[in-house]
PDB file of C-alpha atoms in Angstrom:
ATOM      1  CA  MET A   1     119.588  92.311  83.434  1.00 70.00           C
ATOM      2  CA  GLU A   2     122.793  92.467  85.422  1.00 78.00           C
ATOM      3  CA  ILE A   3     123.669  95.659  87.257  1.00 83.00           C
ATOM      4  CA  ASN A   4     127.165  96.223  88.538  1.00 84.00           C
ATOM      5  CA  GLU A   5     127.133  97.192  92.235  1.00 87.00           C
ATOM      6  CA  ASP A   6     129.820  99.776  91.503  1.00 91.00           C
ATOM      7  CA  ILE A   7     127.412 101.602  89.170  1.00 92.00           C
ATOM      8  CA  LEU A   8     124.775 101.684  91.915  1.00 91.00           C
ATOM      9  CA  LYS A   9     127.274 103.046  94.437  1.00 91.00           C
ATOM     10  CA  ARG A  10     128.447 105.724  92.008  1.00 94.00           C
ATOM     11  CA  CYS A  11     124.818 106.625  91.213  1.00 92.00           C
ATOM     12  CA  GLY A  12     124.218 107.038  94.946  1.00 88.00           C
ATOM     13  CA  LYS A  13     127.082 109.548  94.982  1.00 91.00           C
ATOM     14  CA  ASN A  14     125.388 111.533  92.194  1.00 91.00           C
ATOM     15  CA  ASP A  15     127.869 110.448  89.500  1.00 93.00           C
ATOM     16  CA  ARG A  16     126.146 111.572  86.273  1.00 94.00           C
ATOM     17  CA  LYS A  17     128.064 109.141  84.055  1.00 95.00           C
ATOM     18  CA  ALA A  18     127.024 106.211  86.241  1.00 94.00           C
ATOM     19  CA  GLN A  19     123.416 107.442  86.226  1.00 94.00           C
ATOM     20  CA  TYR A  20     123.489 107.609  82.447  1.00 95.00           C
ATOM     21  CA  GLU A  21     124.931 104.085  82.266  1.00 94.00           C
ATOM     22  CA  LEU A  22     122.205 102.810  84.608  1.00 95.00           C
ATOM     23  CA  TYR A  23     119.554 104.566  82.507  1.00 95.00           C
ATOM     24  CA  ARG A  24     120.943 102.994  79.336  1.00 95.00           C
ATOM     25  CA  VAL A  25     120.901  99.496  80.864  1.00 94.00           C
ATOM     26  CA  CYS A  26     117.422  99.852  82.417  1.00 95.00           C
ATOM     27  CA  TYR A  27     115.790 101.641  79.482  1.00 95.00           C
ATOM     28  CA  PRO A  28     114.594  98.539  77.527  1.00 94.00           C
ATOM     29  CA  LEU A  29     112.838  97.007  80.544  1.00 94.00           C
ATOM     30  CA  LEU A  30     111.310 100.273  81.739  1.00 95.00           C
ATOM     31  CA  MET A  31     110.200 101.318  78.256  1.00 94.00           C
ATOM     32  CA  SER A  32     108.512  97.957  77.673  1.00 91.00           C
ATOM     33  CA  ILE A  33     106.458  98.532  80.827  1.00 92.00           C
ATOM     34  CA  CYS A  34     105.596 102.148  79.992  1.00 92.00           C
ATOM     35  CA  SER A  35     104.654 101.428  76.395  1.00 90.00           C
ATOM     36  CA  ARG A  36     102.008  98.951  77.522  1.00 88.00           C
ATOM     37  CA  TYR A  37     100.222 101.698  79.440  1.00 88.00           C
ATOM     38  CA  HIS A  38     100.611 104.663  77.093  1.00 85.00           C
ATOM     39  CA  GLN A  39      99.454 105.058  73.534  1.00 80.00           C
ATOM     40  CA  ASN A  40     102.454 106.962  72.252  1.00 85.00           C
ATOM     41  CA  GLU A  41     106.183 107.066  72.736  1.00 88.00           C
ATOM     42  CA  ILE A  42     106.265 110.631  74.068  1.00 89.00           C
ATOM     43  CA  ASP A  43     103.982 109.801  77.006  1.00 88.00           C
ATOM     44  CA  SER A  44     105.863 106.552  77.611  1.00 90.00           C
ATOM     45  CA  ARG A  45     109.200 108.377  77.767  1.00 92.00           C
ATOM     46  CA  ALA A  46     107.830 111.075  80.059  1.00 92.00           C
ATOM     47  CA  VAL A  47     106.630 108.498  82.580  1.00 93.00           C
ATOM     48  CA  LEU A  48     109.825 106.485  82.172  1.00 94.00           C
ATOM     49  CA  ASN A  49     111.934 109.548  82.983  1.00 94.00           C
ATOM     50  CA  GLU A  50     109.830 110.347  86.037  1.00 94.00           C
ATOM     51  CA  GLY A  51     110.103 106.741  87.214  1.00 95.00           C
ATOM     52  CA  PHE A  52     113.843 106.666  86.611  1.00 95.00           C
ATOM     53  CA  LEU A  53     114.241 109.809  88.694  1.00 94.00           C
ATOM     54  CA  LYS A  54     112.416 108.030  91.535  1.00 95.00           C
ATOM     55  CA  ILE A  55     114.762 105.073  91.106  1.00 95.00           C
ATOM     56  CA  ILE A  56     117.835 107.323  91.374  1.00 94.00           C
ATOM     57  CA  LEU A  57     116.429 109.225  94.369  1.00 93.00           C
ATOM     58  CA  ASN A  58     115.583 106.002  96.200  1.00 93.00           C
ATOM     59  CA  LEU A  59     118.703 103.941  95.489  1.00 92.00           C
ATOM     60  CA  SER A  60     119.655 104.144  99.167  1.00 90.00           C
ATOM     61  CA  LYS A  61     116.480 102.133  99.938  1.00 92.00           C
ATOM     62  CA  TYR A  62     117.371  99.317  97.541  1.00 90.00           C
ATOM     63  CA  SER A  63     118.205  96.009  99.196  1.00 87.00           C
ATOM     64  CA  THR A  64     120.227  93.419  97.317  1.00 85.00           C
ATOM     65  CA  GLN A  65     117.890  90.735  98.700  1.00 88.00           C
ATOM     66  CA  VAL A  66     115.470  91.679  95.914  1.00 88.00           C
ATOM     67  CA  PRO A  67     116.620  91.443  92.286  1.00 91.00           C
ATOM     68  CA  PHE A  68     117.225  94.940  90.941  1.00 93.00           C
ATOM     69  CA  ASN A  69     114.983  94.472  87.897  1.00 91.00           C
ATOM     70  CA  PHE A  70     112.021  93.548  90.146  1.00 92.00           C
ATOM     71  CA  TRP A  71     112.655  96.576  92.327  1.00 93.00           C
ATOM     72  CA  ILE A  72     112.781  99.047  89.411  1.00 94.00           C
ATOM     73  CA  ARG A  73     109.777  97.358  87.786  1.00 93.00           C
ATOM     74  CA  ARG A  74     107.727  97.975  90.958  1.00 92.00           C
ATOM     75  CA  ILE A  75     108.797 101.631  91.075  1.00 94.00           C
ATOM     76  CA  MET A  76     107.838 102.068  87.417  1.00 94.00           C
ATOM     77  CA  LEU A  77     104.425 100.463  87.928  1.00 92.00           C
ATOM     78  CA  ASN A  78     103.815 102.693  90.951  1.00 91.00           C
ATOM     79  CA  THR A  79     104.760 105.733  88.864  1.00 93.00           C
ATOM     80  CA  ILE A  80     102.296 104.667  86.170  1.00 90.00           C
ATOM     81  CA  ILE A  81      99.591 104.186  88.812  1.00 89.00           C
ATOM     82  CA  ASP A  82     100.327 107.660  90.194  1.00 86.00           C
ATOM     83  CA  HIS A  83      99.867 109.093  86.692  1.00 84.00           C
ATOM     84  CA  PHE A  84      96.605 107.230  86.342  1.00 82.00           C
ATOM     85  CA  ARG A  85      95.358 108.719  89.610  1.00 79.00           C
ATOM     86  CA  LYS A  86      96.288 112.218  88.411  1.00 78.00           C
ATOM     87  CA  GLU A  87      94.350 111.650  85.208  1.00 72.00           C
ATOM     88  CA  LYS A  88      91.394 110.090  87.033  1.00 66.00           C
ATOM     89  CA  ASN A  89      89.332 113.285  86.932  1.00 51.00           C
ATOM     90  CA  TYR A  90      89.820 113.498  83.201  1.00 51.00           C
ATOM     91  CA  ILE A  91      88.933 109.839  82.772  1.00 49.00           C
ATOM     92  CA  THR A  92      85.858 110.220  84.959  1.00 52.00           C
ATOM     93  CA  ASN A  93      84.666 113.155  82.855  1.00 46.00           C
ATOM     94  CA  THR A  94      85.185 111.298  79.587  1.00 47.00           C
ATOM     95  CA  ALA A  95      83.906 107.916  80.777  1.00 47.00           C
ATOM     96  CA  HIS A  96      80.388 108.651  79.576  1.00 40.00           C
ATOM     97  CA  ALA A  97      81.658 109.361  76.078  1.00 38.00           C
ATOM     98  CA  GLU A  98      83.635 106.093  76.082  1.00 41.00           C
ATOM     99  CA  HIS A  99      80.610 104.076  77.179  1.00 40.00           C
ATOM    100  CA  ALA A 100      78.521 105.540  74.360  1.00 34.00           C
ATOM    101  CA  ASP A 101      80.931 104.142  71.735  1.00 37.00           C
ATOM    102  CA  LEU A 102      81.004 100.563  73.045  1.00 35.00           C
ATOM    103  CA  GLN A 103      80.491  97.728  70.626  1.00 35.00           C
ATOM    104  CA  VAL A 104      78.901  94.651  72.117  1.00 34.00           C
ATOM    105  CA  VAL A 105      80.610  91.553  70.835  1.00 35.00           C
ATOM    106  CA  GLY A 106      79.734  88.003  71.927  1.00 38.00           C
ATOM    107  CA  GLY A 107      81.245  86.969  75.239  1.00 41.00           C
ATOM    108  CA  GLN A 108      84.340  85.555  73.564  1.00 38.00           C
ATOM    109  CA  ASP A 109      87.700  86.011  75.178  1.00 41.00           C
ATOM    110  CA  VAL A 110      90.584  87.257  73.097  1.00 40.00           C
ATOM    111  CA  THR A 111      92.795  84.331  72.176  1.00 42.00           C
ATOM    112  CA  LEU A 112      96.303  84.631  70.874  1.00 41.00           C
ATOM    113  CA  ARG A 113      96.658  83.215  67.410  1.00 42.00           C
ATOM    114  CA  ASP A 114      99.825  82.104  65.703  1.00 41.00           C
ATOM    115  CA  ASN A 115      99.569  84.891  63.143  1.00 44.00           C
ATOM    116  CA  TYR A 116      99.680  87.719  65.729  1.00 52.00           C
ATOM    117  CA  ASP A 117     103.020  88.791  67.060  1.00 61.00           C
ATOM    118  CA  ALA A 118     103.581  90.492  70.395  1.00 67.00           C
ATOM    119  CA  GLU A 119     104.047  93.947  68.851  1.00 73.00           C
ATOM    120  CA  ALA A 120     100.767  93.714  66.932  1.00 76.00           C
ATOM    121  CA  LEU A 121      98.905  92.692  70.071  1.00 77.00           C
ATOM    122  CA  LEU A 122     100.559  95.478  72.050  1.00 78.00           C
ATOM    123  CA  ASP A 123      99.379  97.923  69.389  1.00 82.00           C
ATOM    124  CA  LEU A 124      95.801  96.682  69.866  1.00 85.00           C
ATOM    125  CA  VAL A 125      96.042  97.084  73.653  1.00 86.00           C
ATOM    126  CA  ARG A 126      97.327 100.643  73.146  1.00 85.00           C
ATOM    127  CA  ARG A 127      94.167 101.457  71.166  1.00 88.00           C
ATOM    128  CA  LEU A 128      91.928 100.686  74.135  1.00 90.00           C
ATOM    129  CA  PRO A 129      90.475 103.638  76.064  1.00 90.00           C
ATOM    130  CA  LYS A 130      92.962 104.834  78.698  1.00 87.00           C
ATOM    131  CA  ALA A 131      91.176 103.510  81.807  1.00 89.00           C
ATOM    132  CA  THR A 132      90.257 100.192  80.190  1.00 90.00           C
ATOM    133  CA  GLY A 133      93.798  99.663  78.903  1.00 90.00           C
ATOM    134  CA  THR A 134      95.327 100.487  82.285  1.00 90.00           C
ATOM    135  CA  VAL A 135      93.109  98.042  84.165  1.00 90.00           C
ATOM    136  CA  PHE A 136      93.601  95.346  81.509  1.00 91.00           C
ATOM    137  CA  ASN A 137      97.391  95.717  81.655  1.00 88.00           C
ATOM    138  CA  MET A 138      97.412  95.573  85.440  1.00 89.00           C
ATOM    139  CA  PHE A 139      95.182  92.481  85.538  1.00 90.00           C
ATOM    140  CA  ALA A 140      96.154  90.427  82.493  1.00 87.00           C
ATOM    141  CA  ILE A 141      99.821  91.321  82.111  1.00 84.00           C
ATOM    142  CA  ASP A 142     101.126  92.487  85.495  1.00 85.00           C
ATOM    143  CA  GLY A 143      99.063  90.016  87.527  1.00 87.00           C
ATOM    144  CA  TYR A 144      97.263  92.340  89.918  1.00 89.00           C
ATOM    145  CA  SER A 145      93.972  91.066  91.351  1.00 92.00           C
ATOM    146  CA  HIS A 146      90.791  93.087  90.911  1.00 92.00           C
ATOM    147  CA  PHE A 147      90.914  93.830  94.646  1.00 93.00           C
ATOM    148  CA  GLU A 148      94.461  95.220  94.329  1.00 90.00           C
ATOM    149  CA  ILE A 149      93.540  97.237  91.241  1.00 90.00           C
ATOM    150  CA  SER A 150      90.518  98.711  93.022  1.00 90.00           C
ATOM    151  CA  LYS A 151      92.667  99.857  95.945  1.00 89.00           C
ATOM    152  CA  LEU A 152      95.508 101.205  93.778  1.00 88.00           C
ATOM    153  CA  LEU A 153      93.303 103.108  91.334  1.00 89.00           C
ATOM    154  CA  GLY A 154      90.521 104.129  93.711  1.00 89.00           C
ATOM    155  CA  ILE A 155      87.789 102.294  91.793  1.00 90.00           C
ATOM    156  CA  SER A 156      85.462  99.487  92.814  1.00 92.00           C
ATOM    157  CA  GLU A 157      86.277  95.836  92.152  1.00 92.00           C
ATOM    158  CA  GLY A 158      83.217  95.708  89.900  1.00 93.00           C
ATOM    159  CA  THR A 159      84.559  98.581  87.814  1.00 92.00           C
ATOM    160  CA  SER A 160      87.911  96.793  87.530  1.00 92.00           C
ATOM    161  CA  LYS A 161      86.153  93.631  86.349  1.00 93.00           C
ATOM    162  CA  TRP A 162      84.046  95.656  83.909  1.00 94.00           C
ATOM    163  CA  HIS A 163      87.144  97.283  82.378  1.00 93.00           C
ATOM    164  CA  THR A 164      88.818  93.870  82.006  1.00 92.00           C
ATOM    165  CA  SER A 165      85.734  92.400  80.369  1.00 92.00           C
ATOM    166  CA  GLU A 166      85.360  95.438  78.132  1.00 93.00           C
ATOM    167  CA  ALA A 167      89.008  95.201  77.085  1.00 91.00           C
ATOM    168  CA  ARG A 168      88.531  91.569  76.100  1.00 91.00           C
ATOM    169  CA  LYS A 169      85.430  92.431  74.073  1.00 92.00           C
ATOM    170  CA  LYS A 170      87.139  95.329  72.310  1.00 91.00           C
ATOM    171  CA  LEU A 171      90.306  93.325  71.645  1.00 88.00           C
ATOM    172  CA  SER A 172      88.229  90.464  70.262  1.00 87.00           C
ATOM    173  CA  ALA A 173      86.391  92.873  67.960  1.00 88.00           C
ATOM    174  CA  MET A 174      89.677  94.441  66.816  1.00 85.00           C
ATOM    175  CA  LEU A 175      91.171  91.006  66.097  1.00 83.00           C
ATOM    176  CA  LYS A 176      88.099  90.000  64.076  1.00 82.00           C
ATOM    177  CA  GLU A 177      88.241  93.264  62.114  1.00 81.00           C
ATOM    178  CA  GLU A 178      91.923  92.743  61.340  1.00 76.00           C
ATOM    179  CA  GLU A 179      91.221  89.185  60.207  1.00 74.00           C
ATOM    180  CA  ARG A 180      88.468  90.443  57.880  1.00 71.00           C
ATOM    181  CA  PHE A 181      90.805  93.115  56.505  1.00 65.00           C
ATOM    182  CA  THR A 182      93.605  90.566  55.984  1.00 63.00           C
ATOM    183  CA  LEU A 183      91.268  88.126  54.238  1.00 62.00           C
ATOM    184  CA  LYS A 184      89.966  90.925  52.026  1.00 59.00           C
ATOM    185  CA  LEU A 185      93.519  91.889  51.000  1.00 60.00           C
ATOM    186  CA  LYS A 186      94.437  88.280  50.258  1.00 60.00           C
ATOM    187  CA  SER A 187      91.378  87.845  48.029  1.00 61.00           C
ATOM    188  CA  GLN A 188      92.254  90.889  45.885  1.00 59.00           C
TER     189      GLN A 188
END
């Protein structure tokens, strides 16, 4: 993603047309990040808009030594983490209900198969419980360590590892169920 320095300068001067152009250029990258963490497009767009506002308000802090797409990606991830922290009380209150519904599947890791495309896998990740999906995304996709996740989300490292393990189990079960469904359809 190439960003014209002129657009950034005009955005810094509160030029609405330049801000719109920057939004249009950044939207695909930012939306791809948000949609991994939220189960629906409305929530993804709400967080994206909040993150983009932070990007606009902090443009004066941007240094050209860091690629722009890395800088905005970090701001978006921090915005998502902030949202997670705000929802933490809700998640804590519903955690017991989530644990009651767990299916124990053998200790198999989820493996990508040739017949699953990225969008189908993303859909499965979106179906995970909110806390489990957030931790899984941070660990498996964004590359955070369990230590970093524990500090960012205010949970223990053990809880981070549990959520990652649980996500793998649930994703494995969902993949097996989809395979059974597909085989059943093919046999009819």
